[in-house]
Short mmCIF file of C-alpha atoms in Angstrom, two decimals:
data_model
loop_
_atom_site.label_atom_id
_atom_site.label_comp_id
_atom_site.label_asym_id
_atom_site.label_seq_id
_atom_site.Cartn_x
_atom_site.Cartn_y
_atom_site.Cartn_z
CA MET F 1 39.95 -145.00 140.04
CA THR F 2 41.38 -141.25 140.62
CA ASP F 3 41.64 -138.09 138.78
CA HIS F 4 42.52 -134.54 138.86
CA LEU F 5 39.71 -131.62 139.14
CA SER F 6 39.81 -128.65 137.21
CA PRO F 7 40.82 -125.16 138.57
CA LEU F 8 37.07 -124.42 137.67
CA ASP F 9 35.61 -127.58 139.82
CA ILE F 10 38.16 -126.21 142.83
CA ALA F 11 36.89 -122.48 142.00
CA PHE F 12 33.51 -124.20 143.03
CA LEU F 13 34.73 -125.98 146.36
CA ALA F 14 37.12 -123.08 147.55
CA MET F 15 33.18 -120.70 147.15
CA GLU F 16 31.27 -122.97 149.01
CA GLY F 17 29.55 -120.93 151.99
CA ASN F 18 27.45 -121.46 154.81
CA ALA F 19 25.44 -118.99 153.78
CA ASN F 20 25.74 -119.58 149.70
CA PRO F 21 25.89 -123.41 149.40
CA LEU F 22 26.91 -124.01 145.78
CA HIS F 23 25.83 -126.97 145.29
CA LEU F 24 23.15 -128.41 141.87
CA GLY F 25 19.33 -129.70 143.25
CA ALA F 26 16.49 -131.10 141.82
CA VAL F 27 13.23 -132.04 142.58
CA ALA F 28 11.90 -134.87 141.44
CA THR F 29 7.89 -136.38 141.76
CA PHE F 30 7.06 -140.19 141.26
CA ALA F 31 3.15 -141.65 140.58
CA PRO F 32 3.57 -144.81 141.71
CA SER F 33 0.75 -147.38 141.59
CA THR F 34 1.08 -148.99 144.71
CA ALA F 35 1.53 -148.25 148.19
CA VAL F 36 4.87 -146.15 148.40
CA HIS F 37 7.49 -147.76 151.17
CA PRO F 38 9.72 -145.14 151.74
CA ALA F 39 12.37 -147.59 153.17
CA ARG F 40 12.35 -149.75 150.04
CA ILE F 41 12.82 -146.57 147.30
CA ALA F 42 15.32 -145.37 149.94
CA ALA F 43 17.42 -149.39 149.44
CA VAL F 44 16.78 -149.10 146.17
CA LEU F 45 18.26 -145.64 145.87
CA CYS F 46 21.28 -146.88 148.06
CA GLU F 47 21.75 -149.67 145.89
CA ARG F 48 22.02 -147.81 142.71
CA ALA F 49 24.64 -145.43 143.90
CA SER F 50 26.83 -148.05 145.80
CA GLU F 51 27.44 -148.99 141.74
CA ILE F 52 28.13 -145.12 140.51
CA SER F 53 31.92 -144.66 141.24
CA ARG F 54 32.04 -140.89 141.06
CA LEU F 55 29.19 -141.15 144.11
CA ARG F 56 32.16 -142.92 146.39
CA GLN F 57 34.64 -140.51 145.85
CA ARG F 58 35.28 -136.98 147.64
CA ALA F 59 37.77 -134.32 146.47
CA ARG F 60 41.14 -134.45 148.54
CA THR F 61 43.41 -131.61 147.88
CA SER F 62 47.24 -131.05 147.70
CA LEU F 63 49.39 -128.48 149.18
CA LEU F 64 49.57 -126.52 145.91
CA GLY F 65 46.16 -126.15 146.23
CA GLY F 66 44.74 -128.63 143.39
CA ALA F 67 42.37 -131.93 144.26
CA ARG F 68 41.57 -135.13 143.36
CA TRP F 69 38.67 -137.40 143.77
CA VAL F 70 40.05 -140.48 145.64
CA GLU F 71 37.66 -143.05 147.17
CA ASP F 72 36.08 -142.53 150.19
CA PRO F 73 37.00 -145.40 152.64
CA GLY F 74 33.93 -145.37 154.90
CA PHE F 75 31.98 -144.91 151.99
CA ALA F 76 28.15 -146.11 153.52
CA PRO F 77 25.39 -145.16 150.99
CA GLU F 78 22.95 -145.09 153.46
CA ASP F 79 24.71 -141.57 155.13
CA HIS F 80 23.52 -140.04 152.04
CA VAL F 81 20.26 -141.40 151.42
CA PHE F 82 17.22 -139.80 153.42
CA THR F 83 13.42 -140.50 154.17
CA HIS F 84 10.48 -137.99 154.95
CA HIS F 85 6.81 -137.39 155.71
CA VAL F 86 5.26 -134.66 155.15
CA ARG F 87 1.56 -133.40 154.08
CA GLY F 88 0.27 -130.67 152.14
CA ARG F 89 1.88 -128.34 148.91
CA GLU F 90 3.40 -126.09 151.71
CA ARG F 91 4.68 -127.80 153.94
CA PHE F 92 6.49 -129.61 151.21
CA ALA F 93 7.96 -126.71 150.00
CA THR F 94 8.95 -125.73 152.95
CA LEU F 95 10.77 -128.82 153.37
CA VAL F 96 12.72 -128.64 149.84
CA SER F 97 13.31 -125.27 151.23
CA HIS F 98 15.07 -126.29 154.43
CA LEU F 99 17.28 -129.22 152.43
CA MET F 100 18.55 -126.77 149.69
CA ALA F 101 19.52 -124.32 152.21
CA GLN F 102 21.32 -126.55 153.89
CA PRO F 103 25.24 -126.92 152.76
CA LEU F 104 26.87 -130.46 152.03
CA ASP F 105 28.76 -132.61 153.84
CA LEU F 106 32.97 -131.53 151.49
CA ALA F 107 34.68 -133.97 154.03
CA ARG F 108 32.82 -137.22 152.24
CA PRO F 109 31.23 -138.07 148.97
CA PRO F 110 29.70 -134.35 148.56
CA TRP F 111 26.08 -135.67 147.46
CA GLU F 112 22.71 -136.64 149.18
CA LEU F 113 19.19 -137.84 148.16
CA HIS F 114 15.83 -137.40 149.89
CA VAL F 115 12.97 -140.13 149.85
CA VAL F 116 9.62 -137.72 150.33
CA THR F 117 6.56 -139.49 150.93
CA GLY F 118 2.22 -138.11 151.82
CA LEU F 119 2.47 -135.53 148.67
CA ALA F 120 -1.04 -135.59 147.20
CA GLY F 121 -2.58 -138.53 145.50
CA GLY F 122 -0.24 -141.34 146.75
CA ARG F 123 2.66 -139.43 145.07
CA PHE F 124 6.34 -139.45 146.63
CA ALA F 125 9.54 -137.07 145.87
CA VAL F 126 13.17 -137.50 144.94
CA VAL F 127 14.96 -134.06 146.46
CA ALA F 128 18.73 -134.71 145.24
CA LYS F 129 21.50 -132.42 146.11
CA LEU F 130 24.80 -132.93 144.41
CA HIS F 131 28.02 -130.15 144.39
CA HIS F 132 29.04 -127.97 141.53
CA SER F 133 32.35 -129.30 141.80
CA LEU F 134 31.26 -132.82 141.20
CA CYS F 135 29.31 -132.18 138.02
CA ASP F 136 27.79 -129.43 135.74
CA GLY F 137 24.30 -129.25 134.67
CA MET F 138 24.52 -132.10 132.07
CA LYS F 139 26.70 -133.99 133.97
CA ALA F 140 24.53 -134.16 136.71
CA VAL F 141 21.58 -135.42 134.81
CA GLY F 142 24.10 -138.05 133.12
CA LEU F 143 24.40 -139.24 137.13
CA GLY F 144 20.74 -139.05 138.06
CA ILE F 145 20.03 -141.21 135.18
CA GLN F 146 21.67 -144.37 136.17
CA LEU F 147 19.41 -143.75 139.48
CA PHE F 148 15.97 -144.64 137.80
CA ASP F 149 15.18 -147.82 136.37
CA PRO F 150 16.55 -149.44 133.50
CA SER F 151 14.84 -148.65 130.10
CA ARG F 152 15.80 -147.34 126.60
CA LEU F 153 18.36 -144.77 128.61
CA SER F 154 20.31 -148.10 129.59
CA ASN F 155 22.30 -148.50 126.30
CA ALA F 156 22.55 -144.72 126.26
CA ASP F 157 25.76 -143.49 126.58
CA VAL F 158 25.33 -140.99 129.75
CA SER F 159 28.24 -141.63 131.96
CA ALA F 160 31.22 -140.74 129.52
CA PRO F 161 35.29 -141.87 130.39
CA VAL F 162 36.27 -139.61 132.58
CA VAL F 163 39.95 -137.94 131.79
CA ALA F 164 42.16 -137.54 134.31
CA LYS F 165 43.61 -133.74 133.76
CA SER F 166 47.39 -132.79 135.56
CA ILE F 167 47.36 -131.27 139.37
CA ILE F 168 50.14 -128.99 137.74
CA PRO F 169 49.01 -126.77 135.10
CA SER F 170 50.90 -127.16 131.59
CA LEU F 171 53.14 -123.95 129.93
CA PRO F 172 49.79 -121.78 128.19
CA SER F 173 51.27 -121.44 124.25
CA LEU F 174 51.02 -117.97 123.19
CA ARG F 175 47.84 -118.35 121.61
CA GLY F 176 46.92 -119.52 125.25
CA ILE F 177 48.20 -117.02 126.76
CA LYS F 178 46.37 -114.32 124.21
CA ASP F 179 42.87 -116.16 125.06
CA THR F 180 43.52 -115.45 128.57
CA ILE F 181 44.06 -111.86 127.77
CA ASP F 182 41.66 -111.09 125.73
CA ILE F 183 38.36 -113.40 127.94
CA ALA F 184 39.72 -111.55 131.40
CA SER F 185 39.54 -108.09 129.14
CA SER F 186 35.87 -108.89 128.25
CA VAL F 187 34.99 -110.01 131.34
CA LEU F 188 36.54 -106.88 132.51
CA MET F 189 34.71 -104.69 130.27
CA ASN F 190 30.99 -106.22 131.53
CA THR F 191 32.43 -105.53 135.27
CA ARG F 192 29.84 -102.47 137.00
CA PRO F 193 30.73 -100.21 139.62
CA PRO F 194 29.88 -101.38 143.11
CA THR F 195 27.77 -99.04 143.60
CA LEU F 196 24.63 -99.89 141.60
CA ASN F 197 21.70 -100.91 143.39
CA SER F 198 19.82 -103.80 141.30
CA PRO F 199 15.94 -104.52 142.57
CA VAL F 200 17.65 -107.92 142.78
CA LEU F 201 21.05 -107.73 144.95
CA THR F 202 20.69 -107.97 148.47
CA ALA F 203 22.15 -109.41 152.22
CA SER F 204 23.43 -112.96 151.38
CA THR F 205 21.33 -115.29 154.37
CA ARG F 206 20.06 -118.66 154.03
CA PRO F 207 16.90 -119.17 154.69
CA ARG F 208 15.44 -119.84 151.28
CA ARG F 209 12.25 -120.29 149.60
CA VAL F 210 12.20 -122.62 146.96
CA VAL F 211 9.02 -122.39 144.27
CA MET F 212 8.24 -124.42 141.64
CA SER F 213 5.55 -124.32 138.80
CA ARG F 214 4.74 -126.74 135.79
CA LEU F 215 3.67 -125.18 132.81
CA ASP F 216 2.25 -126.93 129.05
CA LEU F 217 4.94 -127.17 126.85
CA ALA F 218 1.91 -126.86 123.95
CA ASP F 219 1.67 -122.91 125.07
CA VAL F 220 5.04 -122.45 125.03
CA HIS F 221 5.83 -123.54 121.34
CA ARG F 222 2.53 -121.64 120.11
CA ILE F 223 3.82 -119.27 121.65
CA ARG F 224 6.97 -119.74 119.82
CA ARG F 225 5.46 -120.32 116.12
CA ALA F 226 3.67 -117.07 116.61
CA HIS F 227 6.09 -114.95 117.30
CA GLY F 228 9.84 -116.17 116.74
CA GLY F 229 13.04 -117.45 118.18
CA THR F 230 13.37 -120.58 120.22
CA VAL F 231 11.68 -122.21 123.03
CA ASN F 232 14.52 -120.92 125.50
CA ASP F 233 13.93 -117.36 124.17
CA VAL F 234 10.13 -117.51 125.01
CA LEU F 235 11.02 -119.38 128.52
CA LEU F 236 13.47 -116.40 129.00
CA ALA F 237 10.91 -113.94 127.98
CA LEU F 238 8.46 -115.41 131.02
CA VAL F 239 10.54 -115.52 133.40
CA THR F 240 11.36 -112.38 132.87
CA GLY F 241 7.75 -111.07 132.60
CA ALA F 242 7.29 -112.98 136.37
CA LEU F 243 10.56 -110.67 137.72
CA ARG F 244 8.39 -107.88 136.15
CA HIS F 245 5.10 -108.57 138.18
CA TRP F 246 6.96 -109.06 141.57
CA LEU F 247 9.12 -106.46 141.05
CA SER F 248 6.14 -104.08 140.14
CA ALA F 249 4.03 -105.04 142.97
CA HIS F 250 7.09 -104.00 145.17
CA ASN F 251 7.37 -100.78 143.75
CA SER F 252 10.66 -101.68 142.64
CA ALA F 253 10.87 -101.52 138.59
CA SER F 254 10.89 -98.58 136.51
CA ALA F 255 10.54 -98.46 132.71
CA ASP F 256 14.21 -98.87 132.14
CA SER F 257 14.97 -101.54 134.69
CA VAL F 258 16.70 -104.72 133.62
CA VAL F 259 18.09 -107.67 135.70
CA ARG F 260 21.36 -108.68 134.47
CA ALA F 261 21.57 -112.05 133.89
CA LEU F 262 23.74 -114.77 133.70
CA ILE F 263 23.20 -117.90 131.28
CA PRO F 264 25.21 -121.00 131.56
CA VAL F 265 26.07 -122.20 127.89
CA ASN F 266 27.77 -126.12 128.35
CA GLN F 267 30.51 -126.41 126.48
CA ARG F 268 31.34 -129.93 126.76
CA SER F 269 29.94 -130.88 122.88
CA ARG F 270 32.25 -128.13 121.42
CA SER F 271 35.38 -128.87 123.41
CA GLY F 272 34.74 -132.60 123.62
CA ASP F 273 35.28 -133.28 126.82
CA GLY F 274 34.53 -136.11 128.59
CA SER F 275 35.43 -135.19 132.32
CA SER F 276 33.48 -135.44 134.82
CA GLY F 277 33.73 -131.87 136.47
CA ASN F 278 32.32 -128.50 134.51
CA SER F 279 32.70 -127.83 131.21
CA ILE F 280 30.95 -124.55 130.96
CA SER F 281 30.40 -120.64 129.82
CA GLY F 282 27.76 -118.35 129.36
CA PHE F 283 25.88 -115.44 128.01
CA LEU F 284 25.12 -112.15 129.98
CA LEU F 285 21.74 -110.87 129.21
CA SER F 286 19.97 -107.77 130.09
CA LEU F 287 16.05 -108.94 130.91
CA PRO F 288 14.13 -105.79 130.60
CA VAL F 289 11.97 -106.00 133.86
CA GLY F 290 11.40 -102.76 132.67
CA ILE F 291 9.38 -103.37 129.33
CA ALA F 292 5.20 -103.18 130.18
CA ASP F 293 3.84 -105.22 126.57
CA PRO F 294 4.70 -108.73 126.86
CA VAL F 295 5.27 -109.12 123.49
CA GLU F 296 8.62 -106.10 123.65
CA ARG F 297 10.31 -107.85 126.22
CA LEU F 298 10.32 -110.71 123.76
CA ARG F 299 11.61 -109.42 121.21
CA SER F 300 14.21 -107.85 123.14
CA VAL F 301 15.58 -111.23 124.77
CA ARG F 302 15.40 -112.56 121.54
CA ALA F 303 16.94 -110.13 119.38
CA GLN F 304 19.88 -110.59 122.70
CA MET F 305 20.16 -114.12 122.50
CA GLU F 306 20.87 -113.90 118.63
CA SER F 307 23.45 -111.93 119.12
CA ALA F 308 24.90 -113.51 121.81
CA LYS F 309 24.85 -116.90 119.99
CA ALA F 310 26.36 -114.66 117.14
CA ALA F 311 29.48 -113.87 119.10
CA GLY F 312 29.82 -117.39 121.04
CA PRO F 313 29.99 -118.17 124.31
CA ASP F 314 33.84 -117.29 124.96
CA ARG F 315 33.60 -113.52 125.22
CA GLY F 316 32.08 -111.50 127.69
CA ALA F 317 31.27 -111.66 132.05
CA GLY F 318 29.60 -114.79 131.00
CA ALA F 319 32.91 -116.19 129.65
CA LEU F 320 33.93 -115.88 133.35
CA PRO F 321 33.88 -119.72 133.46
CA LEU F 322 36.27 -120.35 130.98
CA LEU F 323 38.60 -117.75 132.79
CA ALA F 324 38.71 -119.37 135.84
CA ASP F 325 39.25 -122.68 134.30
CA LYS F 326 42.79 -120.91 132.89
CA VAL F 327 43.94 -119.48 136.86
CA PRO F 328 46.14 -122.28 138.71
CA PRO F 329 44.51 -124.63 141.18
CA LEU F 330 46.50 -122.23 144.33
CA VAL F 331 45.40 -118.72 143.22
CA HIS F 332 41.84 -120.29 143.27
CA ARG F 333 42.08 -121.79 146.72
CA LEU F 334 42.81 -118.18 147.85
CA ALA F 335 40.87 -115.76 145.91
CA ALA F 336 37.75 -117.83 145.37
CA PRO F 337 36.15 -116.39 148.51
CA VAL F 338 37.04 -112.75 147.52
CA ALA F 339 35.33 -113.39 143.94
CA ALA F 340 32.86 -114.98 144.79
CA ARG F 341 31.60 -111.99 146.62
CA CYS F 342 32.20 -109.91 143.21
CA ALA F 343 29.40 -111.66 141.69
CA PRO F 344 26.94 -109.07 142.04
CA LEU F 345 29.58 -106.92 139.61
CA LEU F 346 28.94 -109.15 136.90
CA PHE F 347 25.55 -110.60 137.22
CA ASP F 348 22.04 -110.13 139.18
CA THR F 349 20.74 -113.67 138.35
CA LEU F 350 21.41 -116.87 136.99
CA VAL F 351 18.80 -118.64 134.72
CA THR F 352 19.90 -121.97 133.75
CA SER F 353 18.27 -124.96 131.40
CA VAL F 354 18.60 -127.92 132.26
CA PRO F 355 18.15 -130.75 129.45
CA LEU F 356 16.11 -134.04 129.93
CA PRO F 357 15.86 -136.93 127.58
CA SER F 358 12.30 -136.94 126.46
CA VAL F 359 11.30 -140.77 127.20
CA PRO F 360 9.22 -142.09 130.12
CA LEU F 361 11.69 -142.46 133.38
CA SER F 362 10.75 -144.55 136.88
CA LEU F 363 12.04 -145.25 139.77
CA ASP F 364 11.01 -149.06 141.29
CA GLY F 365 8.45 -148.88 138.74
CA ALA F 366 6.51 -145.40 139.69
CA ALA F 367 6.72 -143.48 136.46
CA LEU F 368 8.50 -139.63 136.62
CA CYS F 369 5.63 -136.94 136.58
CA GLU F 370 7.82 -133.85 137.70
CA MET F 371 11.78 -132.84 137.20
CA TYR F 372 12.51 -129.25 138.68
CA PRO F 373 16.28 -128.49 138.92
CA VAL F 374 17.12 -126.05 141.36
CA ALA F 375 19.89 -123.54 140.86
CA PRO F 376 22.06 -122.33 143.26
CA VAL F 377 22.69 -118.60 144.75
CA ALA F 378 25.50 -116.74 144.85
CA PRO F 379 26.55 -114.39 147.32
CA GLY F 380 24.43 -111.47 147.12
CA HIS F 381 21.96 -112.49 144.78
CA ALA F 382 18.77 -112.77 146.22
CA VAL F 383 16.68 -115.26 142.90
CA GLY F 384 18.84 -117.91 141.04
CA VAL F 385 16.00 -119.82 138.17
CA ALA F 386 16.74 -122.77 136.75
CA LEU F 387 14.31 -124.17 133.64
CA SER F 388 13.32 -128.23 132.83
CA VAL F 389 11.54 -129.89 129.79
CA TYR F 390 10.26 -132.95 130.07
CA ARG F 391 7.97 -134.01 127.95
CA SER F 392 4.98 -132.39 127.64
CA SER F 393 5.76 -130.33 130.40
CA VAL F 394 7.74 -127.24 131.63
CA HIS F 395 9.06 -127.10 134.90
CA VAL F 396 10.13 -123.51 136.50
CA CYS F 397 11.97 -123.07 139.90
CA LEU F 398 13.35 -119.93 141.97
CA ASN F 399 15.70 -120.59 144.76
CA THR F 400 15.21 -117.75 145.99
CA ASN F 401 16.32 -115.36 149.23
CA GLN F 402 13.47 -115.51 151.64
CA SER F 403 13.31 -112.10 152.97
CA TRP F 404 13.43 -110.88 149.29
CA MET F 405 10.48 -112.45 148.16
CA SER F 406 8.90 -114.59 151.29
CA ASP F 407 5.46 -114.13 149.10
CA ALA F 408 6.62 -116.42 146.46
CA GLN F 409 4.33 -118.64 146.00
CA TRP F 410 2.53 -116.18 143.21
CA LEU F 411 4.38 -117.72 140.83
CA ASP F 412 1.94 -119.89 139.81
CA GLY F 413 -0.86 -117.61 138.67
CA VAL F 414 1.83 -114.98 137.25
CA LEU F 415 3.63 -117.31 134.87
CA ARG F 416 0.40 -118.40 133.85
CA ARG F 417 -0.86 -114.87 133.25
CA GLU F 418 2.61 -113.98 131.09
CA VAL F 419 1.24 -117.28 128.82
CA SER F 420 -2.18 -115.69 128.45
CA SER F 421 -0.61 -112.18 127.43
CA LEU F 422 1.22 -113.81 124.88
CA GLN F 423 -1.14 -115.99 123.69
CA ASP F 424 -3.59 -112.89 123.22
CA ALA F 425 -1.13 -110.92 121.40
CA ARG F 426 -0.75 -114.80 119.00
CA GLU F 427 -4.19 -114.76 118.46
CA LEU F 428 -4.13 -110.66 117.05
CA VAL F 429 -1.60 -111.45 114.22
CA GLY F 430 -4.28 -113.94 113.13
CA LEU F 431 -3.09 -116.97 115.08
CA PRO F 432 -5.37 -119.05 116.73
CA ARG F 433 -5.06 -120.59 119.86
#
């Protein structure tokens, strides 16, 4: 089976760099009922991965700048699945940070799975890496689900049929040309001067610090019911508060400070695209890190999200992925490495929410406890934020530039203080906690 990469998929390939690898990540923890044998877990993952056709393929480029997925004749799942043993939460976080900082080998199928044992309570983890050219967040979930034990999801459509895309772009219609010009104009209008000094921009360096925190979904729902908006609005407000706390502690936040965030929006359901690659656009939000009142921060985030949704994800700097998909592959090959370094002109950080199924999942009989998505960090950015909701918990993960946030272990306490502040405000309007 072969199919061609879209221009956006090719852009992700071309933007890959040693200091800023462009793979999606996930950290899943499991609670086994018996002693863990890492070799057995690795064997289960190898067997299941070998049955997923996309994971047996690598990208082959052409002279015209295009690329297609082809079967790797030397594919062996054992080359992509590794085992580790660590003791203690800090050593586990250090290992995850190190793994996420290492680029994938694009000369072979671009994915890795790392089984980590030795966690507290006899638990183990699987750290996954999938290159962004392979899939967007929604498709990554679909691929990952196929690695879990058969469950009520066994009959679900988690791997939509692949639609082949031509390596030679078709001639655009007049309407298509107008749409492209409109999107390009919107992106350019949202571009900022290169002299802008954002508090969360930094020189690109590979050392990373991955920080994970878990919240109670019931608390988030109570805040949502009191103050309005959506669960995502509340989560964005909590992230804004966490960034404010860190910046204030380092004297980098003033009353008018904002952090411009790109919020990816999956376009797959709108377009009906069944391809395995990327189908995304996005919203652009100014996270109000300068506002001291947590309720006012939430109101600001909520108002911006409502305005962005009303306008749709096809305009503004957030529409950059849509623009990228209208550019010929050869242009991406030539321009993408330069464009990647221009990300700070458009936004300061990525904040993405990854949808997960709400049913119980397991691996070799061990129940899934946590699932932290890990966002890539663009060149010049100090942090990427990823969120997921799984059953009764919210999982928050920061992938940071280590020199910028070497003390990132503060996240647990800060997020809980933000939740308490919004719950205290909730009591002031007469609603019980």
